Amino acid sequence: MTQTSKTVAAPSDEIDLSKLIGILFDAKWLLVAVTFASALVGVAIALLSTPIYKADALIQIEEKSSGGISAMVGDMGELFSQESSATTEIEIIKSRMILGDTVDKFNLTTVVSADYMPLIGKGLARLSGQAAYIQISRYEQPKQGYIAANAVNKIIVTDAQQQHYKLVDQHGQTLLSGRVGELAKGQGYQLFISALTAQTGNEFSIHKQSKLEAIQWLKQHLSVSERGKQTGILALSFTGENRLLITAILNDIAENYFLQNVERNSAEAEKSLTFLQGHLPDIQSQLTGAEDSLNNYRQENESVDLGLEAESALKVMVELEAQLNELTFKESEISQRFTKDHPAYRALLDKRQTLLGEKERLNKEIQKLPKTQREVLSLTRDVEVNQQIYIQLLNKVQELNIIKAGTVGNVRILDNAESYAKPVKPKKALIVILATLLGSMLSVAYVLIRAALHKGVETPEEIEQLGLSVYASVPKSQMQSKIAEALNNKRTKRRSSELQLLAETNAADLSIEALRGLRTSLHFAMLEAKNNVVMISGPAPSIGKSFVSSNFAAVTAKTGQKILLIDADMRKGYLQQCFGETWENGLSDYLSGKISIEQTIKHTQVENLDLITRGRVPPNPSELLMHSRFKSLVEWANQHYDLVIIDTPPILAVTDPNIVGAIAGTTLMVTRFGQNTVKEIEFARSRFAQNGIEIKGVILNATEKKASSYGHGYGYYNYNYVTEGK
């Protein structure tokens, strides 16, 4: 006989906001605990984290003026001038050329740190005022290969008062011993400690790193940026634990950059000066030779003078030669900056070709003059051109000497490095706030995910949507929890004469009231049953089947009906403990033919209630239940008792309930609030249906009042009746 299933309502895609809020409200203490713990962790992190300080400086980069031969370029010099951008200067500051000097000055290739307890040791030492400090001015070790060079040794303070220490290797062997302020040597090692603040027994780890690694460390903590757009103002900042050290390091970086800029500008003037001084002797020699040639020719030709036409040609010729010489100087400079394909270089070559063409045209006109005039003109031109070049070079040499002596560079340090009194990291308030928020978000996510993944039934409506009737919702009893704890206690198990039944201990408990309602509902449900045998089972273990069976039997016995309670869970049954009985001479003993029916019956301390315990645990419980003796036992009990209640194992674990259900007239299934899922209940019903067993009704056990189930469950009312005195 199968039960007709009701139409199951399709799950809604809408989010029930009130239910989500209810789920969070039900888990309020978990949320509060996790959030509070996260806040404490945030406070601990904020207090124990090492303070990081910041030092900053300000540098101005002025417009770079052209010096040396560039000053001779004239208007075309504007095409060739190049001004360093802020990006270029930033990269120069971060270059190994600048930072390498700082590494050498502060001995940053030596890395030393105090040894503390992991995670919290350093913070605790700082808060307690016992932080250890050491300053190493010199540390050298023998060059024995890469491994030895990077080995981590230990500095152990042997006498803090006398400032004595020793250096040991990784194996604990002493390499040298020394005192603060004195150079210590031993086994190829040299160590000079300039300052030490520590307790006797404190240890420090020390090792060497490469210069490149030290430079990378500087780059990681150094920040350089332009303040504003195209202002030429660079802001430098450096972060670290030691305020004095980071200030000194940043000042040194700024000073190194300033000095290299001055040296760079001075080098440009020196290079131009060297170039000019190298050409002066040649120009002077050419001038002397030209003058001698002119004088000799005049003496030989009795002081020939130039005519008006020749004078004009001479003037033009001298100007052309001067311009060609200037282009020669310009070409020597831009050839160092550009290739011949560059527009500026090509413009210079085009101008040279124009001047040479003009010179060629002028030479042809000069050829029309008399021979004597031509010779005097040529010799006079050479003298005047060389005189102009020579005088110009002399003037430029004097200018470059002055420039070289007064070179200051185009970089100015506006603000020297200063460190802030308050640390920039960690931001304690922000850490605590973020930790608190993170803890609350994680706890909320955990609660919601847990509710989403484990959707145990919490309302009768969820079960009724499967087409099953809910006969009773049994509230969770705090007193029953104590009774269950006592039953699980080994000492209590040995006390076989003690009754552990909620229906007898507290008959007014809400759980017992719900079972009384079940008694009424079951009375009408069994009117058409084939017998008065009720089987109680469930989908899974630990859902309260034995609690329902034993207390329901006791409640029903109070009405005067004669009740027989059978523990058919021959594997893990424990009904005998509830009634203070022993398991001997139980169901398994009768089914195996060892005892008779009368010998299995135990009269309990509850009036009208008899009990058959599980007996000795057999190796084959299912086979024993299939024996004809079990059917005979049930038929005998049906004739001699008003109601027979059989407690069975869970259906999804073993097949025993199917065997018992085929004989019983009524089958009830117990589910536990928040534990059994809808799919689990549906699967259990299908398992019964496959064997032709109809689930008459469901008992929702251990229900709790939850905000997430508000408006969906049944209310329970506790009425107190006070007997008036007579």
PDB file of C-alpha atoms in Angstrom, residues 158 163-167 176-180 182 184:
ATOM      1  CA  THR A 158      78.189  36.938  27.374  1.00  0.00           C
ATOM      2  CA  GLN A 163      79.769  44.675  27.081  1.00  0.00           C
ATOM      3  CA  HIS A 164      81.440  41.358  26.275  1.00  0.00           C
ATOM      4  CA  TYR A 165      80.276  39.102  23.456  1.00  0.00           C
ATOM      5  CA  LYS A 166      81.321  36.182  21.299  1.00  0.00           C
ATOM      6  CA  LEU A 167      80.749  35.240  17.658  1.00  0.00           C
ATOM      7  CA  LEU A 176      86.046  35.153  18.203  1.00  0.00           C
ATOM      8  CA  SER A 177      85.369  36.998  21.428  1.00  0.00           C
ATOM      9  CA  GLY A 178      85.468  40.716  21.976  1.00  0.00           C
ATOM     10  CA  ARG A 179      84.175  43.825  23.644  1.00  0.00           C
ATOM     11  CA  VAL A 180      82.022  46.674  22.389  1.00  0.00           C
ATOM     12  CA  GLU A 182      87.118  47.327  20.238  1.00  0.00           C
ATOM     13  CA  ALA A 184      87.886  41.749  17.553  1.00  0.00           C
TER      14      ALA A 184
END
